[in-house]
Each structure stands twice: as C-alpha cells, then as structure tokens.
Amino acid sequence: MITDHWPLFGLRLRTPRLELRLPDLDDLARLGDVAAAGVHDPAVMPFVAPWTHTTPEERARNTIKWQWTQWGRWSPGDWALQLVVVAGDEVIGTQDMGARDFATARIVGTGSWLGLAHQGRGYGTEMRAAVLDLAFTGLGAELATSEAFEDNAASYAVSRKLGYADNGTEWHVVRGERVPGRRLVLDRPAWAAARTTEVKITGLEPCLPLFGL
C-alpha cells in the first residue's frame, strides 16, 4: 500500500463539517475543476504569485502540477503539507501548512483557497483550525504565521477569529503594483484561548519522521 512508503496518505484531519487529507488522483482532478470554476473576483488578486490570472484550463492544470511539485520536494527539514478540503463528498478547496527546520524552530506557516461557490460559509475558519490543531496538538508547534493583503477582509477575519495578532507589514509587487500585506502571528497560549473547533487527527504517528520529529 502507498501508506507503507508515504504514510502522509493515511493522515486525516476531521472537523464537524470537513475532512482534510492528502489528495489522491481523483481528488486532484476535482480540485482542478474547483480552480477552473473560479477562486476569487477577477477584479482583485489575493495571491502574491498571481497563479489564478490565466484561463480556466491552465488554472486546473497548474493546480495539479503544484501539488505534484510539493510531493517531490518534501524533506523533513523543509516540507509543505498540501491538503484537499472535503465537505460531504465534495472537494471545495485546499489548505496548506509548511515549515523549515521545524524540529528546532517549531514555527509553521499556512495558506489556503476555496472555490467561489463555497465561500462565505465559515469553511475557511474551520479548515485553518484543523491544521492549527495538527500544528500545536499533533506536532508541538510554538508559533503559526499567516499573511493577507489589506483588502482581503475575509482572510484577515479568519485570522483574528482564531487568535492571531498583527505582526507588521510585508510589501509585495503583484501584477506590477506595490501591495501591502498584513503579517500575523499566533502563539500557543493565544491558539488555546481561541480554540473552539473540535478536530480529530488520525494516522499521524507514522508520519512524524517525515516532519522531522
């Protein structure tokens, strides 16, 4: 079985409405469909790398290719866990969590996107809560970081709800324009104080060496 060689395929994060898992090929096809259908208003760009600024076909293909590249570059000292988010039987988006030198630094960063049809239902909060539980409860993290552009009110609202504090400004050039991003940080006490989502983690123990633990 694939989990004998790559146990991350057996890792599951479950919340009251969602399951997060490493995608199989069918999941990737459905994630590509979600990306093709649209991730945000075309008038704005919420990502530093404007990967959505292309045709639906290219968005789908690039989404799948990105997942494959992250599988191939994984190492215990530099990893990026790319999970599909499933509501019922439907893939609705992706949630990632990554770190470098995690065994020593104990810091993770997160990122995510949802298909347009699934936004505004509280899924963004629930899926980030799932990976934060993996980070702090499962892996022993001490800090989690995030960032959102100043006009990305939805992402910023999720961070504030989950206990993050402002941590300065980062400047980016996106589609030829200088854009400010809000940096955010969440420590263990703030996470514990704001934690309200029940998260069940299964299949983690055989994965620990892959996280450098």
Coordinates of N, CA and C in Angstrom, one line a residue:
M1 N 0.8 -1.2 0.0 CA 0.0 0.0 0.0 C 0.9 1.3 0.0
I2 N 0.4 2.3 -0.6 CA 1.1 3.6 -0.7 C 1.5 4.1 0.7
T3 N 0.6 3.9 1.7 CA 0.9 4.4 3.0 C 2.0 3.7 3.7
D4 N 2.4 2.5 3.2 CA 3.6 1.8 3.7 C 4.9 2.6 3.4
H5 N 4.9 3.3 2.3 CA 6.0 4.1 1.8 C 5.9 5.6 2.0
W6 N 4.6 6.1 2.0 CA 4.4 7.5 2.2 C 3.2 7.7 3.1
P7 N 3.4 7.5 4.4 CA 2.3 7.5 5.4 C 1.4 8.7 5.4
L8 N 1.9 9.8 4.8 CA 1.0 11.0 4.8 C -0.3 10.8 4.1
F9 N -0.3 9.8 3.2 CA -1.6 9.5 2.5 C -2.6 8.9 3.5
G10 N -2.2 8.5 4.7 CA -3.1 8.0 5.7 C -3.5 9.0 6.7
L11 N -3.0 10.2 6.7 CA -3.3 11.3 7.6 C -4.6 11.9 7.3
R12 N -5.5 12.0 8.4 CA -6.8 12.6 8.2 C -7.0 13.7 9.3
L13 N -7.5 14.8 9.0 CA -8.0 15.8 9.9 C -9.5 16.0 9.7
R14 N -10.2 15.8 10.8 CA -11.7 15.9 10.6 C -12.3 16.9 11.6
T15 N -13.1 17.8 11.1 CA -13.8 18.7 11.9 C -15.3 18.4 11.8
P16 N -16.2 19.1 12.4 CA -17.6 18.8 12.3 C -18.2 18.7 10.9
R17 N -17.6 19.5 10.0 CA -18.1 19.5 8.6 C -17.2 19.1 7.5
L18 N -15.9 19.0 7.9 CA -14.9 18.8 6.8 C -13.9 17.7 7.1
E19 N -13.3 17.2 6.1 CA -12.2 16.3 6.2 C -11.1 16.9 5.3
L20 N -9.9 16.9 5.9 CA -8.7 17.3 5.2 C -7.7 16.2 5.0
R21 N -7.2 16.0 3.8 CA -6.4 14.8 3.5 C -5.4 15.1 2.4
L22 N -4.4 14.4 2.3 CA -3.5 14.4 1.1 C -4.3 13.9 -0.1
P23 N -4.3 14.6 -1.2 CA -5.2 14.2 -2.3 C -4.7 13.0 -3.1
D24 N -5.6 12.1 -3.5 CA -5.3 11.1 -4.5 C -5.6 11.7 -5.9
L25 N -5.4 10.9 -6.9 CA -5.5 11.5 -8.3 C -7.0 11.9 -8.5
D26 N -8.0 11.2 -8.0 CA -9.4 11.7 -8.2 C -9.6 13.0 -7.5
D27 N -9.1 13.1 -6.3 CA -9.2 14.4 -5.6 C -8.5 15.5 -6.3
L28 N -7.4 15.2 -6.9 CA -6.7 16.3 -7.7 C -7.5 16.7 -8.9
A29 N -8.2 15.8 -9.6 CA -9.0 16.1 -10.7 C -10.1 17.0 -10.2
R30 N -10.7 16.7 -9.1 CA -11.8 17.5 -8.6 C -11.4 18.9 -8.1
L31 N -10.2 18.9 -7.5 CA -9.6 20.2 -7.1 C -9.3 21.1 -8.4
G32 N -8.8 20.4 -9.4 CA -8.6 21.2 -10.7 C -9.9 21.8 -11.2
D33 N -11.0 21.0 -11.1 CA -12.3 21.5 -11.5 C -12.7 22.8 -10.7
V34 N -12.5 22.7 -9.4 CA -12.8 23.8 -8.5 C -12.0 25.0 -8.9
A35 N -10.7 24.9 -9.1 CA -9.9 26.0 -9.5 C -10.4 26.6 -10.9
A36 N -10.7 25.7 -11.8 CA -11.2 26.2 -13.1 C -12.4 27.0 -13.0
A37 N -13.3 26.7 -12.0 CA -14.6 27.4 -11.9 C -14.4 28.7 -11.2
G38 N -13.3 29.0 -10.6 CA -13.0 30.3 -10.1 C -12.7 30.3 -8.6
V39 N -11.8 31.1 -8.2 CA -11.3 31.2 -6.8 C -11.6 32.5 -6.1
H40 N -11.7 33.6 -7.0 CA -11.9 34.9 -6.4 C -12.4 35.8 -7.5
D41 N -12.9 37.0 -7.2 CA -13.3 38.0 -8.1 C -12.1 38.3 -9.0
P42 N -12.3 38.3 -10.3 CA -11.2 38.6 -11.3 C -10.7 40.0 -11.1
A43 N -11.4 40.9 -10.5 CA -11.0 42.3 -10.4 C -9.9 42.4 -9.3
V44 N -9.7 41.4 -8.4 CA -8.7 41.5 -7.4 C -7.8 40.4 -7.5
M45 N -6.7 40.4 -6.8 CA -5.7 39.3 -6.8 C -5.2 39.1 -5.3
P46 N -5.7 38.1 -4.7 CA -5.4 37.9 -3.3 C -4.1 37.1 -3.1
F47 N -3.4 36.7 -4.1 CA -2.2 35.9 -4.0 C -0.9 36.7 -4.5
V48 N 0.2 36.4 -3.8 CA 1.4 37.0 -4.2 C 1.9 36.6 -5.6
A49 N 1.8 35.3 -5.8 CA 2.0 34.8 -7.2 C 0.7 34.7 -7.8
P50 N 0.4 35.5 -8.9 CA -0.9 35.5 -9.5 C -1.3 34.3 -10.3
W51 N -1.3 33.1 -9.7 CA -1.5 31.9 -10.4 C -2.9 31.7 -11.0
T52 N -3.8 32.5 -10.5 CA -5.2 32.4 -11.0 C -5.4 33.3 -12.2
H53 N -4.5 34.1 -12.6 CA -4.6 35.1 -13.6 C -4.3 34.4 -15.0
T54 N -5.2 33.5 -15.4 CA -5.0 32.7 -16.6 C -6.3 32.1 -17.0
T55 N -6.3 31.2 -18.0 CA -7.5 30.5 -18.4 C -8.0 29.5 -17.4
P56 N -9.3 29.1 -17.4 CA -9.7 28.0 -16.5 C -8.9 26.7 -16.7
E57 N -8.6 26.4 -17.9 CA -7.9 25.2 -18.2 C -6.5 25.2 -17.6
E58 N -5.8 26.3 -17.7 CA -4.5 26.5 -17.2 C -4.5 26.5 -15.6
R59 N -5.6 27.1 -15.1 CA -5.7 27.1 -13.6 C -5.8 25.7 -13.1
A60 N -6.6 24.9 -13.7 CA -6.8 23.5 -13.3 C -5.4 22.7 -13.4
R61 N -4.8 22.9 -14.6 CA -3.5 22.1 -14.8 C -2.4 22.6 -13.8
N62 N -2.3 23.9 -13.6 CA -1.3 24.4 -12.7 C -1.6 24.0 -11.3
T63 N -2.8 23.9 -10.9 CA -3.2 23.4 -9.5 C -2.7 22.0 -9.3
I64 N -2.9 21.1 -10.3 CA -2.5 19.8 -10.2 C -0.9 19.7 -10.2
K65 N -0.3 20.4 -11.0 CA 1.2 20.4 -11.1 C 1.8 20.9 -9.8
W66 N 1.2 21.9 -9.2 CA 1.7 22.5 -8.0 C 1.7 21.4 -6.9
Q67 N 0.6 20.7 -6.8 CA 0.6 19.6 -5.8 C 1.7 18.6 -6.0
W68 N 1.9 18.2 -7.2 CA 2.9 17.2 -7.5 C 4.3 17.7 -7.2
T69 N 4.6 19.0 -7.4 CA 5.9 19.5 -7.1 C 6.2 19.5 -5.6
Q70 N 5.1 19.8 -4.8 CA 5.3 19.8 -3.4 C 5.5 18.4 -2.8
W71 N 4.9 17.4 -3.4 CA 5.2 16.0 -3.0 C 6.7 15.7 -3.3
G72 N 7.2 16.1 -4.5 CA 8.5 15.7 -4.9 C 9.6 16.4 -4.1
R73 N 9.4 17.6 -3.6 CA 10.4 18.4 -2.9 C 10.4 18.2 -1.4
W74 N 9.5 17.3 -0.9 CA 9.4 17.2 0.6 C 10.7 16.7 1.2
S75 N 11.1 17.2 2.3 CA 12.1 16.7 3.2 C 11.8 17.0 4.6
P76 N 12.3 16.2 5.6 CA 12.0 16.5 7.0 C 12.4 17.9 7.4
G77 N 13.4 18.5 6.8 CA 13.8 19.8 7.2 C 13.1 21.0 6.4
D78 N 12.3 20.6 5.4 CA 11.7 21.7 4.5 C 10.5 21.0 3.9
W79 N 9.3 21.2 4.5 CA 8.1 20.5 4.0 C 6.9 21.4 3.8
A80 N 6.0 21.0 3.0 CA 4.8 21.7 2.7 C 3.7 20.7 2.6
L81 N 2.8 20.7 3.6 CA 1.7 19.7 3.6 C 0.5 20.4 2.8
Q82 N 0.2 19.8 1.7 CA -0.9 20.3 0.8 C -2.1 19.4 0.9
L83 N -3.1 19.8 1.6 CA -4.3 19.0 1.8 C -5.5 19.5 1.0
V84 N -6.3 18.6 0.5 CA -7.6 19.0 -0.1 C -8.6 19.1 1.1
V85 N -9.6 20.0 0.9 CA -10.6 20.1 1.9 C -11.9 19.6 1.3
V86 N -12.5 18.6 2.0 CA -13.7 17.9 1.5 C -14.9 18.2 2.4
A87 N -16.0 18.6 1.9 CA -17.2 18.8 2.6 C -18.3 17.8 2.1
G88 N -18.7 16.9 2.9 CA -19.5 15.8 2.4 C -18.7 14.9 1.5
D89 N -19.1 14.8 0.2 CA -18.2 14.1 -0.8 C -17.6 15.1 -1.8
E90 N -17.6 16.4 -1.5 CA -17.2 17.4 -2.5 C -15.9 18.0 -2.1
V91 N -14.9 18.0 -3.0 CA -13.7 18.8 -2.8 C -14.0 20.3 -3.0
I92 N -13.7 21.1 -2.0 CA -14.1 22.5 -2.1 C -12.9 23.5 -2.1
G93 N -11.7 23.0 -1.9 CA -10.5 23.9 -1.9 C -9.3 23.1 -1.3
T94 N -8.4 23.9 -0.9 CA -7.1 23.3 -0.4 C -6.6 24.2 0.8
Q95 N -6.0 23.5 1.7 CA -5.3 24.1 2.9 C -3.9 23.6 3.0
D96 N -3.0 24.5 3.1 CA -1.6 24.0 3.3 C -1.0 24.5 4.6
M97 N 0.1 23.8 5.0 CA 0.9 24.2 6.1 C 2.3 23.7 5.9
G98 N 3.2 24.6 6.1 CA 4.6 24.3 5.8 C 5.6 24.8 6.8
A99 N 6.8 24.3 6.8 CA 7.8 24.7 7.8 C 9.2 24.4 7.3
R100 N 10.2 25.1 7.8 CA 11.6 24.8 7.6 C 12.2 24.6 8.9
D101 N 13.1 23.5 9.0 CA 13.7 23.2 10.3 C 12.7 23.2 11.5
F102 N 11.6 22.5 11.2 CA 10.5 22.6 12.2 C 11.0 22.0 13.6
A103 N 11.8 20.9 13.5 CA 12.1 20.2 14.8 C 12.8 21.2 15.8
T104 N 13.5 22.2 15.2 CA 14.1 23.2 16.1 C 13.3 24.5 16.2
A105 N 12.8 25.0 15.1 CA 12.2 26.3 15.1 C 10.8 26.2 15.7
R106 N 10.0 25.1 15.4 CA 8.7 24.9 15.9 C 7.7 26.0 15.4
I107 N 7.9 26.5 14.2 CA 7.1 27.5 13.5 C 6.5 27.0 12.2
V108 N 5.2 27.2 12.0 CA 4.6 26.8 10.8 C 4.0 28.0 10.1
G109 N 3.8 28.0 8.8 CA 3.0 28.9 8.1 C 1.9 28.3 7.4
T110 N 0.8 29.0 7.1 CA -0.3 28.4 6.5 C -0.8 29.2 5.3
G111 N -1.5 28.6 4.4 CA -2.2 29.3 3.3 C -3.3 28.4 2.8
S112 N -4.3 29.0 2.0 CA -5.4 28.2 1.6 C -6.2 29.0 0.5
W113 N -7.1 28.2 -0.2 CA -8.1 28.9 -1.0 C -9.3 27.9 -1.1
L114 N -10.4 28.6 -1.3 CA -11.7 27.9 -1.5 C -12.3 28.3 -2.9
G115 N -13.0 27.4 -3.5 CA -13.7 27.7 -4.7 C -14.8 28.8 -4.4
L116 N -15.1 29.6 -5.4 CA -16.0 30.7 -5.2 C -17.4 30.2 -4.6
A117 N -17.8 29.1 -5.1 CA -19.1 28.6 -4.8 C -19.2 28.1 -3.3
H118 N -18.1 28.0 -2.6 CA -18.0 27.5 -1.3 C -17.6 28.6 -0.2
Q119 N -17.5 29.8 -0.7 CA -17.1 30.9 0.2 C -18.2 31.4 1.0
G120 N -17.9 32.1 2.1 CA -19.0 32.7 2.9 C -19.8 31.7 3.8
R121 N -19.3 30.5 4.0 CA -20.0 29.5 4.8 C -19.2 29.2 6.1
G122 N -18.1 29.8 6.4 CA -17.3 29.5 7.6 C -16.3 28.4 7.4
Y123 N -16.2 27.9 6.1 CA -15.3 26.8 5.9 C -13.8 27.2 6.1
G124 N -13.5 28.5 5.7 CA -12.2 29.0 5.9 C -11.6 28.9 7.3
T125 N -12.5 29.3 8.2 CA -12.1 29.2 9.6 C -11.9 27.8 10.1
E126 N -12.9 26.9 9.7 CA -12.8 25.5 10.1 C -11.6 24.8 9.6
M127 N -11.3 25.0 8.3 CA -10.1 24.3 7.7 C -8.8 24.8 8.3
R128 N -8.7 26.1 8.6 CA -7.5 26.6 9.2 C -7.3 26.1 10.6
A129 N -8.5 26.0 11.3 CA -8.5 25.5 12.7 C -8.0 24.0 12.7
A130 N -8.3 23.3 11.6 CA -7.8 21.9 11.6 C -6.3 21.8 11.5
V131 N -5.7 22.6 10.6 CA -4.2 22.5 10.5 C -3.5 23.1 11.7
L132 N -4.2 24.1 12.3 CA -3.6 24.6 13.6 C -3.6 23.6 14.7
D133 N -4.6 22.8 14.7 CA -4.7 21.7 15.7 C -3.6 20.7 15.4
L134 N -3.4 20.4 14.1 CA -2.3 19.5 13.8 C -1.0 20.1 14.2
A135 N -0.8 21.4 14.0 CA 0.5 22.0 14.3 C 0.7 22.0 15.8
F136 N -0.2 22.5 16.6 CA 0.0 22.7 18.0 C -0.2 21.4 18.8
T137 N -1.3 20.7 18.6 CA -1.5 19.5 19.3 C -0.7 18.3 18.8
G138 N -0.7 18.1 17.5 CA -0.1 17.0 16.9 C 1.4 17.0 16.8
L139 N 1.9 18.2 16.4 CA 3.4 18.3 16.1 C 4.1 19.2 17.2
G140 N 3.5 19.8 18.1 CA 4.2 20.6 19.1 C 4.7 21.9 18.7
A141 N 4.0 22.6 17.8 CA 4.4 23.9 17.3 C 4.3 24.9 18.4
E142 N 5.1 26.0 18.3 CA 5.0 27.1 19.3 C 4.4 28.4 18.6
L143 N 4.6 28.5 17.3 CA 4.1 29.7 16.6 C 3.5 29.3 15.3
A144 N 2.5 30.0 14.8 CA 2.0 29.8 13.5 C 1.9 31.2 12.8
T145 N 2.3 31.4 11.6 CA 2.2 32.6 10.9 C 1.3 32.6 9.7
S146 N 0.8 33.8 9.3 CA 0.0 33.9 8.2 C 0.2 35.3 7.6
E147 N -0.4 35.5 6.5 CA -0.3 36.9 5.9 C -1.5 37.0 4.9
A148 N -2.0 38.3 4.8 CA -3.1 38.6 3.9 C -3.0 40.0 3.5
F149 N -3.3 40.3 2.2 CA -3.3 41.6 1.7 C -4.4 42.4 2.5
E150 N -4.1 43.7 2.6 CA -5.0 44.6 3.4 C -6.4 44.6 2.9
D151 N -6.6 44.3 1.6 CA -8.0 44.3 1.1 C -8.7 42.9 1.1
N152 N -8.0 41.9 1.7 CA -8.5 40.6 1.8 C -9.2 40.5 3.2
A153 N -10.4 41.1 3.3 CA -11.0 41.1 4.6 C -11.4 39.7 5.1
A154 N -11.8 38.8 4.3 CA -12.2 37.5 4.7 C -11.1 36.7 5.4
S155 N -9.9 36.7 4.7 CA -8.8 36.0 5.3 C -8.3 36.7 6.6
Y156 N -8.3 38.0 6.7 CA -7.9 38.7 7.9 C -8.9 38.3 9.0
A157 N -10.2 38.3 8.7 CA -11.2 38.0 9.7 C -11.0 36.6 10.3
V158 N -10.7 35.6 9.4 CA -10.4 34.2 9.9 C -9.3 34.3 10.9
S159 N -8.2 35.0 10.6 CA -7.0 35.0 11.4 C -7.4 35.6 12.8
R160 N -8.1 36.7 12.8 CA -8.5 37.3 14.0 C -9.4 36.4 14.9
K161 N -10.3 35.7 14.2 CA -11.2 34.8 15.0 C -10.4 33.7 15.6
L162 N -9.3 33.3 15.0 CA -8.5 32.2 15.5 C -7.4 32.6 16.5
G163 N -7.4 33.9 16.8 CA -6.4 34.4 17.8 C -5.2 35.0 17.4
Y164 N -4.9 35.1 16.1 CA -3.7 35.8 15.6 C -3.6 37.2 16.0
A165 N -2.4 37.7 16.1 CA -2.1 39.1 16.4 C -1.4 39.7 15.2
D166 N -1.5 41.0 15.0 CA -0.8 41.7 13.9 C 0.7 41.6 14.2
N167 N 1.5 41.5 13.1 CA 2.9 41.3 13.3 C 3.7 42.0 12.2
G168 N 3.2 43.2 11.8 CA 3.9 44.1 10.9 C 3.4 44.0 9.5
T169 N 4.1 44.6 8.6 CA 3.7 44.7 7.2 C 4.8 44.2 6.2
E170 N 4.4 43.5 5.2 CA 5.3 43.0 4.2 C 4.8 43.6 2.9
W171 N 5.8 44.1 2.1 CA 5.4 44.7 0.8 C 5.8 43.7 -0.4
H172 N 4.8 43.7 -1.3 CA 5.0 42.8 -2.5 C 4.7 43.6 -3.8
V173 N 5.2 43.1 -4.9 CA 4.8 43.6 -6.2 C 3.9 42.5 -6.8
V174 N 2.7 42.9 -7.1 CA 1.7 41.9 -7.7 C 1.1 42.6 -8.9
R175 N 1.3 41.9 -10.0 CA 0.8 42.4 -11.3 C 1.2 43.9 -11.6
G176 N 2.5 44.1 -11.2 CA 3.1 45.4 -11.5 C 2.8 46.5 -10.5
E177 N 2.1 46.2 -9.4 CA 1.8 47.2 -8.4 C 2.3 46.8 -7.0
R178 N 2.7 47.8 -6.2 CA 3.2 47.7 -4.9 C 2.0 47.5 -4.0
V179 N 2.0 46.3 -3.3 CA 0.9 45.9 -2.5 C 1.3 45.6 -1.0
P180 N 0.6 46.2 0.0 CA 1.0 45.8 1.4 C 0.3 44.6 1.9
G181 N 1.0 43.7 2.6 CA 0.4 42.6 3.2 C 0.5 42.7 4.7
R182 N -0.5 42.2 5.4 CA -0.5 42.2 6.8 C 0.1 40.9 7.3
R183 N 1.2 40.9 8.1 CA 1.7 39.7 8.7 C 1.0 39.5 10.0
L184 N 0.7 38.2 10.3 CA 0.1 37.8 11.5 C 0.8 36.7 12.2
V185 N 0.7 36.6 13.5 CA 1.3 35.5 14.2 C 0.4 35.0 15.3
L186 N 0.5 33.7 15.6 CA -0.3 33.0 16.6 C 0.6 32.2 17.5
D187 N 0.6 32.5 18.8 CA 1.4 31.6 19.7 C 0.5 30.6 20.4
R188 N 1.1 29.7 21.1 CA 0.4 28.6 21.7 C -0.7 29.1 22.7
P189 N -0.4 30.0 23.6 CA -1.5 30.4 24.5 C -2.7 31.1 23.8
A190 N -2.4 31.9 22.8 CA -3.5 32.6 22.0 C -4.3 31.5 21.3
W191 N -3.6 30.5 20.7 CA -4.4 29.5 20.0 C -5.3 28.7 21.0
A192 N -4.8 28.4 22.1 CA -5.6 27.6 23.1 C -6.8 28.4 23.6
A193 N -6.6 29.7 23.7 CA -7.6 30.6 24.2 C -8.8 30.8 23.2
A194 N -8.4 30.8 21.9 CA -9.4 31.0 20.9 C -9.9 29.7 20.3
R195 N -9.4 28.5 20.7 CA -9.8 27.3 20.1 C -11.2 26.9 20.4
T196 N -12.0 26.7 19.4 CA -13.4 26.3 19.6 C -13.8 25.2 18.7
T197 N -13.1 24.9 17.6 CA -13.4 23.8 16.7 C -12.9 22.5 17.1
E198 N -13.7 21.5 17.2 CA -13.3 20.1 17.5 C -12.6 19.5 16.3
V199 N -11.4 19.0 16.5 CA -10.6 18.4 15.4 C -10.1 17.0 15.9
K200 N -10.4 16.1 15.0 CA -9.9 14.7 15.2 C -8.8 14.4 14.2
I201 N -7.6 14.0 14.8 CA -6.5 13.7 13.9 C -6.2 12.2 14.0
T202 N -6.1 11.6 12.8 CA -5.8 10.2 12.7 C -4.7 9.9 11.7
G203 N -3.9 8.9 12.0 CA -2.9 8.5 11.1 C -1.6 9.3 11.2
L204 N -1.4 10.0 12.3 CA -0.3 11.0 12.4 C 1.0 10.2 12.8
E205 N 0.9 9.3 13.7 CA 2.2 8.7 14.3 C 3.2 8.3 13.3
P206 N 2.8 7.5 12.3 CA 3.8 7.0 11.3 C 4.3 8.1 10.4
C207 N 3.7 9.3 10.4 CA 4.2 10.5 9.7 C 5.2 11.3 10.3
L208 N 5.4 11.1 11.6 CA 6.2 12.1 12.4 C 7.6 12.2 11.9
P209 N 8.3 11.1 11.5 CA 9.6 11.2 11.0 C 9.7 12.1 9.7
L210 N 8.6 12.1 8.9 CA 8.6 13.0 7.8 C 8.5 14.5 8.1
F211 N 8.0 14.8 9.3 CA 8.0 16.2 9.8 C 9.3 16.5 10.5
G212 N 10.2 15.6 10.6 CA 11.5 15.8 11.3 C 11.4 15.5 12.8
L213 N 10.4 14.8 13.2 CA 10.2 14.5 14.6 C 10.4 13.1 15.0

